[in-house]
mmCIF file of C-alpha atoms in Angstrom:
data_model
loop_
_atom_site.group_PDB
_atom_site.id
_atom_site.type_symbol
_atom_site.label_atom_id
_atom_site.label_comp_id
_atom_site.label_asym_id
_atom_site.label_seq_id
_atom_site.Cartn_x
_atom_site.Cartn_y
_atom_site.Cartn_z
ATOM 1 C CA MET A 1 50.098 -59.298 30.743
ATOM 2 C CA SER A 2 49.433 -57.100 28.309
ATOM 3 C CA THR A 3 50.711 -57.885 24.200
ATOM 4 C CA THR A 4 49.738 -54.822 23.225
ATOM 5 C CA PRO A 5 52.754 -53.771 20.590
ATOM 6 C CA LEU A 6 55.570 -50.781 21.371
ATOM 7 C CA ALA A 7 54.484 -48.674 18.889
ATOM 8 C CA SER A 8 50.645 -48.479 19.534
ATOM 9 C CA LEU A 9 51.641 -47.689 23.700
ATOM 10 C CA GLY A 10 50.628 -43.868 24.075
ATOM 11 C CA ALA A 11 53.376 -41.770 24.186
ATOM 12 C CA GLY A 12 55.533 -40.950 27.612
ATOM 13 C CA PHE A 13 56.675 -36.645 28.672
ATOM 14 C CA SER A 14 56.962 -34.822 25.212
ATOM 15 C CA ASN A 15 59.898 -32.713 27.401
ATOM 16 C CA GLU A 16 61.716 -36.274 29.710
ATOM 17 C CA ALA A 17 63.221 -33.837 31.822
ATOM 18 C CA PHE A 18 61.032 -30.960 32.255
ATOM 19 C CA GLY A 19 58.130 -33.593 32.240
ATOM 20 C CA SER A 20 60.284 -36.134 35.109
ATOM 21 C CA GLN A 21 60.732 -32.469 37.356
ATOM 22 C CA ALA A 22 57.510 -30.920 36.891
ATOM 23 C CA VAL A 23 55.929 -34.615 38.660
ATOM 24 C CA PHE A 24 58.753 -35.746 40.756
ATOM 25 C CA ARG A 25 58.685 -31.797 43.036
ATOM 26 C CA ALA A 26 54.743 -32.473 42.893
ATOM 27 C CA VAL A 27 55.314 -36.527 44.622
ATOM 28 C CA LEU A 28 58.335 -33.838 47.582
ATOM 29 C CA GLN A 29 55.277 -31.874 48.296
ATOM 30 C CA ALA A 30 53.402 -33.992 48.991
ATOM 31 C CA LEU A 31 55.484 -36.053 50.977
ATOM 32 C CA SER A 32 57.126 -32.957 53.326
ATOM 33 C CA HIS A 33 52.873 -32.493 53.774
ATOM 34 C CA PRO A 34 51.167 -35.580 54.877
ATOM 35 C CA GLY A 35 47.367 -35.091 54.063
ATOM 36 C CA ARG A 36 47.912 -32.612 51.233
ATOM 37 C CA THR A 37 46.513 -33.127 47.714
ATOM 38 C CA VAL A 38 49.078 -32.575 44.963
ATOM 39 C CA ALA A 39 47.934 -31.550 41.887
ATOM 40 C CA VAL A 40 50.648 -33.706 39.510
ATOM 41 C CA GLU A 41 50.494 -31.550 35.629
ATOM 42 C CA HIS A 42 51.591 -33.711 33.010
ATOM 43 C CA ASP A 43 51.235 -34.373 29.103
ATOM 44 C CA ALA A 44 52.100 -38.139 29.161
ATOM 45 C CA GLN A 45 49.798 -40.352 27.717
ATOM 46 C CA ALA A 46 49.261 -42.421 30.037
ATOM 47 C CA PRO A 47 46.768 -46.221 29.601
ATOM 48 C CA ALA A 48 43.361 -45.408 29.775
ATOM 49 C CA VAL A 49 42.387 -47.960 32.018
ATOM 50 C CA VAL A 50 45.247 -46.180 34.513
ATOM 51 C CA HIS A 51 44.856 -43.536 37.702
ATOM 52 C CA ALA A 52 46.544 -40.998 34.833
ATOM 53 C CA ALA A 53 48.132 -39.233 38.018
ATOM 54 C CA SER A 54 50.078 -42.152 39.180
ATOM 55 C CA ALA A 55 51.656 -43.044 36.061
ATOM 56 C CA ALA A 56 52.815 -39.996 35.352
ATOM 57 C CA VAL A 57 54.879 -40.339 39.017
ATOM 58 C CA LEU A 58 55.562 -43.455 38.337
ATOM 59 C CA LEU A 59 56.870 -41.974 34.997
ATOM 60 C CA ALA A 60 58.863 -40.054 36.653
ATOM 61 C CA LEU A 61 60.334 -41.903 39.422
ATOM 62 C CA LEU A 62 61.308 -45.049 38.115
ATOM 63 C CA ASP A 63 64.689 -46.214 35.894
ATOM 64 C CA SER A 64 66.196 -49.182 34.425
ATOM 65 C CA ASP A 65 67.472 -49.336 38.129
ATOM 66 C CA CYS A 66 63.748 -49.996 39.915
ATOM 67 C CA THR A 67 62.056 -52.971 40.170
ATOM 68 C CA LEU A 68 58.189 -52.750 39.558
ATOM 69 C CA TRP A 69 54.980 -55.187 41.192
ATOM 70 C CA LEU A 70 51.891 -54.805 40.030
ATOM 71 C CA SER A 71 47.960 -55.208 40.738
ATOM 72 C CA PRO A 72 47.258 -57.962 39.269
ATOM 73 C CA ARG A 73 43.871 -55.312 37.481
ATOM 74 C CA LEU A 74 47.369 -53.100 36.174
ATOM 75 C CA ALA A 75 49.540 -56.564 35.657
ATOM 76 C CA ALA A 76 46.404 -57.380 33.146
ATOM 77 C CA SER A 77 47.110 -53.703 31.279
ATOM 78 C CA ASP A 78 49.481 -51.946 28.973
ATOM 79 C CA ALA A 79 50.433 -50.405 31.811
ATOM 80 C CA GLY A 80 53.326 -52.563 33.049
ATOM 81 C CA ALA A 81 54.518 -52.291 29.206
ATOM 82 C CA TRP A 82 54.630 -48.457 29.002
ATOM 83 C CA LEU A 83 56.741 -48.701 32.187
ATOM 84 C CA ARG A 84 58.244 -50.469 31.513
ATOM 85 C CA PHE A 85 59.314 -48.814 27.184
ATOM 86 C CA HIS A 86 60.232 -45.432 28.293
ATOM 87 C CA THR A 87 62.144 -46.453 31.624
ATOM 88 C CA GLY A 88 63.949 -49.484 31.475
ATOM 89 C CA CYS A 89 61.695 -51.173 34.713
ATOM 90 C CA THR A 90 61.989 -54.249 34.851
ATOM 91 C CA VAL A 91 58.315 -56.008 36.061
ATOM 92 C CA VAL A 92 58.433 -58.750 39.313
ATOM 93 C CA ALA A 93 55.836 -61.219 40.273
ATOM 94 C CA ASP A 94 56.805 -60.582 43.932
ATOM 95 C CA ALA A 95 55.393 -57.333 45.153
ATOM 96 C CA ALA A 96 58.462 -58.571 48.694
ATOM 97 C CA GLN A 97 61.085 -57.618 45.559
ATOM 98 C CA ALA A 98 59.620 -54.573 44.261
ATOM 99 C CA ARG A 99 61.010 -50.894 45.180
ATOM 100 C CA PHE A 100 57.887 -49.634 43.802
ATOM 101 C CA VAL A 101 54.727 -51.480 44.315
ATOM 102 C CA TRP A 102 51.534 -49.713 42.449
ATOM 103 C CA VAL A 103 48.516 -51.204 43.545
ATOM 104 C CA ALA A 104 45.078 -49.824 41.249
ATOM 105 C CA GLN A 105 41.662 -48.860 42.568
ATOM 106 C CA GLY A 106 39.152 -51.643 43.694
ATOM 107 C CA ASP A 107 43.048 -54.740 43.509
ATOM 108 C CA ALA A 108 43.936 -55.540 47.431
ATOM 109 C CA LEU A 109 46.239 -53.530 49.358
ATOM 110 C CA PRO A 110 49.468 -56.189 50.330
ATOM 111 C CA ALA A 111 50.618 -55.847 53.688
ATOM 112 C CA LEU A 112 52.535 -53.807 54.569
ATOM 113 C CA ASN A 113 55.120 -55.864 56.496
ATOM 114 C CA CYS A 114 55.561 -58.406 53.615
ATOM 115 C CA LEU A 115 56.852 -55.185 51.285
ATOM 116 C CA ALA A 116 60.617 -54.472 51.320
ATOM 117 C CA LEU A 117 60.827 -51.862 54.316
ATOM 118 C CA GLY A 118 64.910 -50.787 54.515
ATOM 119 C CA THR A 119 66.988 -51.692 57.086
ATOM 120 C CA ASP A 120 68.167 -49.462 59.809
ATOM 121 C CA ILE A 121 71.114 -48.769 58.501
ATOM 122 C CA TYR A 122 70.126 -48.494 55.122
ATOM 123 C CA PRO A 123 66.341 -47.168 55.106
ATOM 124 C CA ASP A 124 66.402 -45.809 51.574
ATOM 125 C CA GLN A 125 66.637 -49.047 49.848
ATOM 126 C CA SER A 126 62.616 -49.695 51.176
ATOM 127 C CA ALA A 127 59.093 -49.349 48.348
ATOM 128 C CA THR A 128 57.636 -46.877 47.722
ATOM 129 C CA CYS A 129 53.869 -48.262 47.246
ATOM 130 C CA VAL A 130 51.195 -46.144 45.331
ATOM 131 C CA VAL A 131 47.805 -46.832 45.939
ATOM 132 C CA ASP A 132 45.251 -45.578 43.321
ATOM 133 C CA VAL A 133 42.090 -44.614 45.665
ATOM 134 C CA SER A 134 38.394 -43.424 44.600
ATOM 135 C CA ARG A 135 38.648 -40.380 46.973
ATOM 136 C CA ALA A 136 41.488 -38.505 48.762
ATOM 137 C CA ALA A 137 39.928 -34.916 50.055
ATOM 138 C CA THR A 138 41.314 -33.182 53.263
ATOM 139 C CA THR A 139 38.938 -32.072 55.172
ATOM 140 C CA VAL A 140 38.338 -29.063 57.987
ATOM 141 C CA ASP A 141 36.437 -32.863 60.066
ATOM 142 C CA ALA A 142 34.491 -35.798 59.828
ATOM 143 C CA SER A 143 33.995 -38.910 61.871
ATOM 144 C CA ASP A 144 35.019 -40.866 59.142
ATOM 145 C CA ALA A 145 38.725 -38.702 58.579
ATOM 146 C CA TRP A 146 42.299 -40.262 58.971
ATOM 147 C CA HIS A 147 43.929 -37.583 61.058
ATOM 148 C CA LEU A 148 47.222 -36.974 60.140
ATOM 149 C CA ARG A 149 50.216 -36.216 62.705
ATOM 150 C CA GLY A 150 53.999 -35.431 62.384
ATOM 151 C CA PRO A 151 56.553 -34.014 61.022
ATOM 152 C CA GLY A 152 54.873 -31.302 57.813
ATOM 153 C CA ILE A 153 51.286 -30.758 59.584
ATOM 154 C CA GLN A 154 51.148 -28.787 61.992
ATOM 155 C CA GLU A 155 49.471 -30.405 64.899
ATOM 156 C CA VAL A 156 46.754 -31.769 61.480
ATOM 157 C CA ALA A 157 45.805 -33.028 58.886
ATOM 158 C CA ALA A 158 42.300 -34.465 58.231
ATOM 159 C CA LEU A 159 41.999 -36.994 54.748
ATOM 160 C CA GLN A 160 38.997 -38.649 54.116
ATOM 161 C CA VAL A 161 39.691 -41.196 52.240
ATOM 162 C CA ASP A 162 38.071 -44.050 49.681
ATOM 163 C CA GLY A 163 39.769 -47.157 48.938
ATOM 164 C CA LEU A 164 41.861 -48.308 52.312
ATOM 165 C CA PRO A 165 42.044 -51.267 53.276
ATOM 166 C CA ASP A 166 39.839 -52.549 57.001
ATOM 167 C CA ASP A 167 42.916 -53.122 58.640
ATOM 168 C CA PHE A 168 44.953 -50.405 57.122
ATOM 169 C CA GLU A 169 44.780 -48.335 60.718
ATOM 170 C CA ALA A 170 46.627 -50.915 62.175
ATOM 171 C CA GLN A 171 49.261 -51.989 59.527
ATOM 172 C CA TRP A 172 49.571 -48.071 59.265
ATOM 173 C CA ALA A 173 50.664 -48.300 62.703
ATOM 174 C CA ALA A 174 53.259 -51.031 62.853
ATOM 175 C CA ASN A 175 54.015 -49.090 59.619
ATOM 176 C CA HIS A 176 54.645 -46.164 61.661
ATOM 177 C CA GLY A 177 56.446 -48.583 64.427
ATOM 178 C CA VAL A 178 59.528 -50.156 62.828
ATOM 179 C CA PHE A 179 60.960 -45.746 61.856
ATOM 180 C CA PRO A 180 63.963 -45.116 60.284
ATOM 181 C CA ARG A 181 62.563 -48.768 58.407
ATOM 182 C CA GLY A 182 59.202 -48.727 56.335
ATOM 183 C CA VAL A 183 57.139 -47.821 52.823
ATOM 184 C CA ASP A 184 55.975 -45.154 51.897
ATOM 185 C CA LEU A 185 52.156 -44.245 50.311
ATOM 186 C CA LEU A 186 51.190 -41.647 47.739
ATOM 187 C CA LEU A 187 47.057 -41.882 47.615
ATOM 188 C CA ALA A 188 46.490 -41.326 43.782
ATOM 189 C CA THR A 189 43.313 -40.208 42.920
ATOM 190 C CA ALA A 190 42.714 -39.554 38.596
ATOM 191 C CA ASP A 191 45.282 -36.484 38.625
ATOM 192 C CA HIS A 192 46.037 -35.159 42.678
ATOM 193 C CA ILE A 193 48.209 -37.491 45.017
ATOM 194 C CA VAL A 194 48.698 -37.384 49.086
ATOM 195 C CA GLY A 195 51.875 -38.269 50.617
ATOM 196 C CA LEU A 196 51.400 -40.163 53.455
ATOM 197 C CA PRO A 197 55.201 -41.098 54.903
ATOM 198 C CA ARG A 198 55.822 -43.245 57.360
ATOM 199 C CA THR A 199 57.011 -40.500 59.627
ATOM 200 C CA THR A 200 53.422 -39.733 59.698
ATOM 201 C CA ARG A 201 50.746 -40.557 62.371
ATOM 202 C CA ALA A 202 47.317 -41.991 61.103
ATOM 203 C CA THR A 203 44.566 -42.330 63.502
ATOM 204 C CA ARG A 204 40.984 -42.364 62.593
ATOM 205 C CA GLY A 205 37.118 -42.848 64.386
ATOM 206 C CA ALA A 206 37.231 -43.648 68.025
ATOM 207 C CA THR A 207 41.148 -43.222 68.068
ATOM 208 C CA ALA A 208 41.500 -40.617 66.607
ATOM 209 C CA LEU A 209 39.577 -38.488 69.101
ATOM 210 C CA GLN A 210 40.447 -40.410 72.043
ATOM 211 C CA GLU A 211 44.239 -38.541 70.606
ATOM 212 C CA ALA A 212 42.203 -34.543 70.788
#
């Protein structure tokens, strides 16, 4: 865990209300239109080792009632201290106890079925998982693209992503299958996010072609 003095942590949004609202709108747009890359514009001074887009998203979404789990690379950085200082959130050691999960690029994504899935009565109590990836870009079509279908998508959206685990298709199918329960994902590059809500079906390669 970082021992960086609070005085040396970077600033949050210069205008907390306007900054949070702008980023929150970007998150809503991303989740309302799965597969679409959405720019995250902000002036927060996120720790240098993290993706600035995901840092800004969590800065906007977290508050003192929220629990946050950080993957190993993030836990060893100033990310936790920065978010605790600016939002009052609680960092937890068990991903299953977190309402928000942040996974650094290169770190393993926790098994989705081990995260908070909410209940049929309170599906909003599920986890939101922010995953830093090296690439998440919409494409016209590609053999290695993820093909997304569901609410907010006209027919199908093709998305190229680097950094998801090999068994992600099976994990996501299981997550989609427990609707209205299930986690929502935000894939983040340095300055963009892509939403993948639990309502979206995601298939890849041969599976996608069979469903076309």
